[in-house]
mmCIF file of C-alpha atoms and ligand atoms in Angstrom:
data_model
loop_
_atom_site.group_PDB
_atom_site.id
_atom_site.type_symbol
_atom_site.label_atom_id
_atom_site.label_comp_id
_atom_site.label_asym_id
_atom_site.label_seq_id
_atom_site.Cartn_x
_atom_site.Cartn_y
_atom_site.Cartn_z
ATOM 1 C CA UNK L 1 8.294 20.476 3.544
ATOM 2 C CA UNK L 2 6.916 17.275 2.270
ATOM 3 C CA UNK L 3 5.449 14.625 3.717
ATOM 4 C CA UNK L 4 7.904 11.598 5.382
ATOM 5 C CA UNK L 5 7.165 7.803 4.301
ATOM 6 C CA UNK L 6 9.047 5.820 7.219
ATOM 7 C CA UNK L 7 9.554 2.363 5.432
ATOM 8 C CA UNK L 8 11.289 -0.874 4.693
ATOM 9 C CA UNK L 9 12.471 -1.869 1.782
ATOM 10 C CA UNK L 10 11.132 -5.498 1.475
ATOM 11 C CA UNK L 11 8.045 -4.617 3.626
ATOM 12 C CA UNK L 12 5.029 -5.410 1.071
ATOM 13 C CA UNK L 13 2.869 -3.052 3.319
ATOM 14 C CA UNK L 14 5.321 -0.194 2.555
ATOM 15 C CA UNK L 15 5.502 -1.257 -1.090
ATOM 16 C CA UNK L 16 1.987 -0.992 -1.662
ATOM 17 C CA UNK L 17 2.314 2.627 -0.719
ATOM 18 C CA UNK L 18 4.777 3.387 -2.736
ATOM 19 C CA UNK L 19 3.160 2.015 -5.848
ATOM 20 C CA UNK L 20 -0.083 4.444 -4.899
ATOM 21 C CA UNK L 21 2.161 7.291 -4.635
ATOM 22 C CA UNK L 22 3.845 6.500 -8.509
ATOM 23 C CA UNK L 23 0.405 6.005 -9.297
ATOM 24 C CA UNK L 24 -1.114 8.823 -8.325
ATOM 25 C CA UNK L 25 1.549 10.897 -9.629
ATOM 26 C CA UNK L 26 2.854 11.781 -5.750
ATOM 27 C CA UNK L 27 6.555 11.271 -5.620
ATOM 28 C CA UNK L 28 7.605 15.100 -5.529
ATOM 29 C CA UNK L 29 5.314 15.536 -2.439
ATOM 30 C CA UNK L 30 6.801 12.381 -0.454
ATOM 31 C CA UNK L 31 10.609 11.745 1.143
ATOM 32 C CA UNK L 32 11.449 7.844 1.876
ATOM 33 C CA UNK L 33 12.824 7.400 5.006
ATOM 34 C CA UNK L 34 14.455 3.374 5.010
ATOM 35 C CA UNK L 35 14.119 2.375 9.033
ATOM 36 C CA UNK L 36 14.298 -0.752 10.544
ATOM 37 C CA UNK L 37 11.212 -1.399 12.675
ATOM 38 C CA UNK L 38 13.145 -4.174 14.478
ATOM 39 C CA UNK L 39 16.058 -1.282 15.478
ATOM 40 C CA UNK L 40 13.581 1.705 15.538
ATOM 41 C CA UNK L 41 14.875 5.290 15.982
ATOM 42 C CA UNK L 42 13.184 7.483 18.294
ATOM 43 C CA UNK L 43 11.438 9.665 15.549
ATOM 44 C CA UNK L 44 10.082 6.938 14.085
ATOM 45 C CA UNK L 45 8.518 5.199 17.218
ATOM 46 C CA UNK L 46 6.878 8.970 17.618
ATOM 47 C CA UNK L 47 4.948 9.101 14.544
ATOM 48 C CA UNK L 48 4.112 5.148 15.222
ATOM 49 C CA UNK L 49 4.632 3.670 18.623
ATOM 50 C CA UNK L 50 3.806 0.611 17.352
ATOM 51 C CA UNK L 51 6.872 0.513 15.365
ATOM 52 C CA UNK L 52 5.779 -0.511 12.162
ATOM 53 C CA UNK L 53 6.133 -0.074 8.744
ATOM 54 C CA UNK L 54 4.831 2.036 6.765
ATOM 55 C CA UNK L 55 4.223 5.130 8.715
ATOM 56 C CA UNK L 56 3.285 8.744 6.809
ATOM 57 C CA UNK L 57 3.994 11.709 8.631
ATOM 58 C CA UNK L 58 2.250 14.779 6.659
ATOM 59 C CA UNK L 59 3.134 18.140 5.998
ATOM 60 C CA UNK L 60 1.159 19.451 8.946
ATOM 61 C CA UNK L 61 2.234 16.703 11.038
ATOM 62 C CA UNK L 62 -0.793 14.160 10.966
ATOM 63 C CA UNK L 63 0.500 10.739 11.317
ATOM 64 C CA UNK L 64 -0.668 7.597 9.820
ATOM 65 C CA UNK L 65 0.260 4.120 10.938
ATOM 66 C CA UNK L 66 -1.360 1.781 9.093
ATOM 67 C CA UNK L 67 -0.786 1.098 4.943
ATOM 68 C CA UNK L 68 -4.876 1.204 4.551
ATOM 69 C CA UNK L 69 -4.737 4.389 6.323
ATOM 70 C CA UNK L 70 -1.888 6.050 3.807
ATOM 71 C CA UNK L 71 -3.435 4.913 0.400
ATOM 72 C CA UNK L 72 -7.319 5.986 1.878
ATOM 73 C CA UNK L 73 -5.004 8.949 2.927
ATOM 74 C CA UNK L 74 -2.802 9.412 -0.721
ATOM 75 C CA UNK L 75 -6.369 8.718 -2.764
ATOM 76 C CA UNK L 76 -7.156 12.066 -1.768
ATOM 77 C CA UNK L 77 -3.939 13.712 -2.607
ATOM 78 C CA UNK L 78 -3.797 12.783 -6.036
ATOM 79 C CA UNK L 79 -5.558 11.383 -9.289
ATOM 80 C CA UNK L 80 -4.804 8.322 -11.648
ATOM 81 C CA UNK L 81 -5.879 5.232 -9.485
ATOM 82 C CA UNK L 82 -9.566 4.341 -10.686
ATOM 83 C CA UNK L 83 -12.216 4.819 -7.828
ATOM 84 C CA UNK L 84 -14.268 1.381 -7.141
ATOM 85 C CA UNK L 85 -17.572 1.810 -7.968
ATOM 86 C CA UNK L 86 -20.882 1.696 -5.549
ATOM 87 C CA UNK L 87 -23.334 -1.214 -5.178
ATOM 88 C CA UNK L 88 -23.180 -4.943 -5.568
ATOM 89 C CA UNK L 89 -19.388 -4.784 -7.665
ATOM 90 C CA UNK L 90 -18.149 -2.617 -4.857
ATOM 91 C CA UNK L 91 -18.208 -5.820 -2.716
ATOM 92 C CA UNK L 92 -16.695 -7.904 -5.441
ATOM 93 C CA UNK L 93 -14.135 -6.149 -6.128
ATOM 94 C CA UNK L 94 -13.111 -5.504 -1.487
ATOM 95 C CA UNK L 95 -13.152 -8.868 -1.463
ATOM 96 C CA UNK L 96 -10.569 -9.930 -4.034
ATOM 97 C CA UNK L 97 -8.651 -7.225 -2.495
ATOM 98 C CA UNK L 98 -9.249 -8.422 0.460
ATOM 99 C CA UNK L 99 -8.317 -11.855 -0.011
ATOM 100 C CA UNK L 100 -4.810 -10.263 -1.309
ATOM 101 C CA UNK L 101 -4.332 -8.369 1.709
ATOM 102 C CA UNK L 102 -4.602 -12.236 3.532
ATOM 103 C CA UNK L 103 -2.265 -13.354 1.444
ATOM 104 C CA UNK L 104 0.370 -10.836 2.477
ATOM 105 C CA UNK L 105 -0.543 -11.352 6.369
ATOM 106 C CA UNK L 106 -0.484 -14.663 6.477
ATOM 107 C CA UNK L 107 3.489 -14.636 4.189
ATOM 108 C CA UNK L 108 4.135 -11.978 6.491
ATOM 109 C CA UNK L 109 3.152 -13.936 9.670
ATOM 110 C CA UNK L 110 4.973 -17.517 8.151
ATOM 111 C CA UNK L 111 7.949 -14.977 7.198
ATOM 112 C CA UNK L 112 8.276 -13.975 10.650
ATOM 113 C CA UNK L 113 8.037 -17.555 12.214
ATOM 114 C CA UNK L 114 10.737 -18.980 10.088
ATOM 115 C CA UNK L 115 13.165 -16.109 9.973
ATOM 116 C CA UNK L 116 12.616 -14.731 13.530
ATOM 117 C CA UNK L 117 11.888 -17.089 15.532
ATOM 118 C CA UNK L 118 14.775 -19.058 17.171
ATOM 119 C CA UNK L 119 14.701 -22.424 15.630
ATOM 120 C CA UNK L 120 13.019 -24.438 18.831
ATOM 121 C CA UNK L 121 10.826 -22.462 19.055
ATOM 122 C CA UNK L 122 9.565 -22.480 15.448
ATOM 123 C CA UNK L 123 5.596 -23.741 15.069
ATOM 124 C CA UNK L 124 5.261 -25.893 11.255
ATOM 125 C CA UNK L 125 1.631 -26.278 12.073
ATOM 126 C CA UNK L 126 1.608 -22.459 11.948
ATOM 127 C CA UNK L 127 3.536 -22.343 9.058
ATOM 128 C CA UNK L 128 1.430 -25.006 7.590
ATOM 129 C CA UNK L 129 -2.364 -23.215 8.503
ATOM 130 C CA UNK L 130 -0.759 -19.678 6.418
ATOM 131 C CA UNK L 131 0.733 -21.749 3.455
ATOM 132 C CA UNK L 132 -2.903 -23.535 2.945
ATOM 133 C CA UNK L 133 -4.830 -20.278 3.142
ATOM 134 C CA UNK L 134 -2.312 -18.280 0.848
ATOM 135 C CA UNK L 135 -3.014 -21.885 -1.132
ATOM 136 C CA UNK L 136 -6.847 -21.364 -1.314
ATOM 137 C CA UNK L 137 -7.014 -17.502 -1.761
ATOM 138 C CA UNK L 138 -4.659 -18.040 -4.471
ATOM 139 C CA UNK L 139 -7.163 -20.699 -6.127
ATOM 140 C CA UNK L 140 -9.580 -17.747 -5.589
ATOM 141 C CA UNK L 141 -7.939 -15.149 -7.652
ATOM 142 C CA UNK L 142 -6.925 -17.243 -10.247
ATOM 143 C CA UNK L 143 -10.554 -18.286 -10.861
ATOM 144 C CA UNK L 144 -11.033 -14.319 -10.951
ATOM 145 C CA UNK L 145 -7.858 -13.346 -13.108
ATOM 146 C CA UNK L 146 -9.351 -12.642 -16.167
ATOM 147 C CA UNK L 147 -11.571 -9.599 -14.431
ATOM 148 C CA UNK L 148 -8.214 -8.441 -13.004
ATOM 149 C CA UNK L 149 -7.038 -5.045 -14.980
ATOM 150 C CA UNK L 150 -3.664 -4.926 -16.866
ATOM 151 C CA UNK L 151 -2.835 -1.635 -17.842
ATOM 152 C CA UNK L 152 -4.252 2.240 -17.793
ATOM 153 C CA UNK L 153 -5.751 3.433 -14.786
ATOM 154 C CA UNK L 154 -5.543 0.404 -12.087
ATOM 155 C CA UNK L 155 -7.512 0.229 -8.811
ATOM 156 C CA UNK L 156 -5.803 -0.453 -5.242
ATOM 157 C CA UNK L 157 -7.040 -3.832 -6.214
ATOM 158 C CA UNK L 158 -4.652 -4.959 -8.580
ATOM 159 C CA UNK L 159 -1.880 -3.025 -6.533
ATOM 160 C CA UNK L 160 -2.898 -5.445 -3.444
ATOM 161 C CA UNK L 161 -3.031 -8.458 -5.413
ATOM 162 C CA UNK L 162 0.355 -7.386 -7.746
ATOM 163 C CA UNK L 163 1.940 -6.878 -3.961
ATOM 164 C CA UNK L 164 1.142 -10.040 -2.792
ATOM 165 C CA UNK L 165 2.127 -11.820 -5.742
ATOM 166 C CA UNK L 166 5.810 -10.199 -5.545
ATOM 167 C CA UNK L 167 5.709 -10.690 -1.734
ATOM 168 C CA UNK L 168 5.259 -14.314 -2.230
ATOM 169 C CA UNK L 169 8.219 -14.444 -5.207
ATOM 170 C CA UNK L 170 10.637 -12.422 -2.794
ATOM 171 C CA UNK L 171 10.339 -14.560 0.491
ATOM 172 C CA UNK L 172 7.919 -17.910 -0.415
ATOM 173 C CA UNK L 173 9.228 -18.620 -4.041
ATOM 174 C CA UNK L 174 9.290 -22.380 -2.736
ATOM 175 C CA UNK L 175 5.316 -21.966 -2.756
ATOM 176 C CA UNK L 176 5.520 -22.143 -6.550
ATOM 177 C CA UNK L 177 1.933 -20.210 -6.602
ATOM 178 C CA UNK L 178 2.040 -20.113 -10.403
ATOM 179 C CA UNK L 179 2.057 -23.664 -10.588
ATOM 180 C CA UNK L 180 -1.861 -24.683 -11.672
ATOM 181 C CA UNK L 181 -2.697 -21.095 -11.738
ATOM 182 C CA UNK L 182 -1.323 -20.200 -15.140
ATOM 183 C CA UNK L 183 -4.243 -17.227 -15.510
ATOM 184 C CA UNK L 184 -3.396 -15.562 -12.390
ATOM 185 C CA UNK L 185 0.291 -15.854 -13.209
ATOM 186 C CA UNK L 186 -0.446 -14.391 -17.377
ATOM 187 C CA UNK L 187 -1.984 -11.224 -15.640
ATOM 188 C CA UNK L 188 0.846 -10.479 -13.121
ATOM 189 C CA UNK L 189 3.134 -11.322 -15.769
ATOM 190 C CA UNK L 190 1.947 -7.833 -17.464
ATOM 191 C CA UNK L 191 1.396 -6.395 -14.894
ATOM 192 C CA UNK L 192 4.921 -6.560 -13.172
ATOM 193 C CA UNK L 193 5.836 -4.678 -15.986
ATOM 194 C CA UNK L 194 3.933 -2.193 -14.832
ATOM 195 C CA UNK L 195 6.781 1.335 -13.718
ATOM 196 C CA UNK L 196 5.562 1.573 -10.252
ATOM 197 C CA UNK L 197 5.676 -2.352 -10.042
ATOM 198 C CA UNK L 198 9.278 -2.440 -11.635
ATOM 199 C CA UNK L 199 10.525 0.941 -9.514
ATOM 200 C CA UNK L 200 9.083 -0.968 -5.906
ATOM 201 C CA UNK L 201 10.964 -4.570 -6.635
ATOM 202 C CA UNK L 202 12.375 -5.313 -3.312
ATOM 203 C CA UNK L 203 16.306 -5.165 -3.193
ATOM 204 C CA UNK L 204 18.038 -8.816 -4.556
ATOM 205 C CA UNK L 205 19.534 -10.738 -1.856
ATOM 206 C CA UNK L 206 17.622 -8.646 0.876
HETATM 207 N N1 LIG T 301 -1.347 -3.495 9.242
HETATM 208 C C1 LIG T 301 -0.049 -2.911 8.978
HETATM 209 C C2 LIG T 301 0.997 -3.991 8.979
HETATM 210 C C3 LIG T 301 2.403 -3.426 8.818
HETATM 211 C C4 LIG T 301 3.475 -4.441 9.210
HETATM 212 O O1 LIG T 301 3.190 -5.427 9.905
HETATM 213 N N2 LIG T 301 4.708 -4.166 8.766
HETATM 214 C C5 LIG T 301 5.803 -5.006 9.173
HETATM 215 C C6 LIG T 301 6.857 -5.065 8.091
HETATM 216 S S1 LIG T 301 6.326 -6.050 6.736
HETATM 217 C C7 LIG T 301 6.427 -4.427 10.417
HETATM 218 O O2 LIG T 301 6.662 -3.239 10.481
HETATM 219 N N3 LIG T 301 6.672 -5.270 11.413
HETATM 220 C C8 LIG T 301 7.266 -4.875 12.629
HETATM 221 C C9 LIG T 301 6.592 -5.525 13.802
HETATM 222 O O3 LIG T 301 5.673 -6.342 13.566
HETATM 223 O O4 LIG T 301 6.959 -5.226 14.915
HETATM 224 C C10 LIG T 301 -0.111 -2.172 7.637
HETATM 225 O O5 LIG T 301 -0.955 -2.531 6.790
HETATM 226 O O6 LIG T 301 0.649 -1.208 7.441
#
């Protein structure tokens, strides 16, 4: 038996995982299982009642709801991601990823206002407050591109920022976020290139 990924295809959460498990060399060991979280089957709201995506169900039957939870999870399944180090670059390096994750919330949050939502009832001064962070961690990163790595053995920070970047090219390409950051948009040029990157791009049209 292998272990079940419950997913979406144009979730960045779910893509994220899926890059760590090309990375890490993982994809005999895991099935894909495409759900809707929206129009959740039973099994699925079993393994994560909060009916979200992505979900990993195990081989023994642990369940994990939560994309931190699956690559923490997956890092100790397999090799080829490089481990961040301890001490002062440890927190360096969290934080850019963390800023990433941010990112992805707060396109994930405006995604949800503007495509949910019924129109009335639609909030711009939401939508503004995510588009200015995404704005200013974006600054961020580009001001940190050049310590960003390209190619060999990656870290789950350049998957989170890589993620985000796509994220924001699949549903916020009206953002423009390359525009005045040409150094953060040189290193995700290469690194889109990547095969786990290229495998993960969401479906066209989606
Ligand atoms: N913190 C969660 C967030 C996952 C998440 O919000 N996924 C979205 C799809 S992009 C979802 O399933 N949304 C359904 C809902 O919010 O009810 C993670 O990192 O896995």
């Amino acid at each position: 038996m292998k272990m079940k990924l419950y997913l979406s295809l144009t979730s960045p959460y779910a893509r994220k995982v899926r890059i760590v498990v090309q990375e890490l060399g993982l994809g005999d060991l895991v099935s894909e299982a495409v759900v809707d979280p929206f129009n959740a089957p039973a099994d699925f709201l079993v393994a994560n009642p909060l009916s979200k995506v992505p979900t990993l169900v195990t081989e023994k039957g642990e369940t994990l709801p939560d994309s931190k939870l699956i690559v923490e999870y997956l890092q100790t399944r397999g090799r080829g991601l490089a481990t961040l180090p301890r001490g002062a670059q440890r927190w360096i390096l969290l934080r850019r990823q963390q800023l990433a994750e941010g990112i992805v919330d707060a396109a994930v949050a405006m995604r949800l206002e503007q495509a949910l939502r019924p129109a009335e009832y639609v909030y711009q001064g939401w939508i503004d407050r995510q588009t200015a962070a995404i704005n200013r961690a974006l600054d961020a990163l580009n001001s940190e591109a050049a310590e960003l790595l390209h190619d060999g053995a990656i870290r789950t920070v350049e998957i989170s920022v890589g993620v985000a970047l796509g994220y924001l090219d699949f549903r916020h390409a009206h953002l423009q976020w390359r525009s005045g950051r040409e150094r953060l948009a040189s290193w995700y040029f290469g690194f889109a290139q990547r095969a786990s990157m290229l495998a993960s791009q969401p479906p066209a049209g989606a």
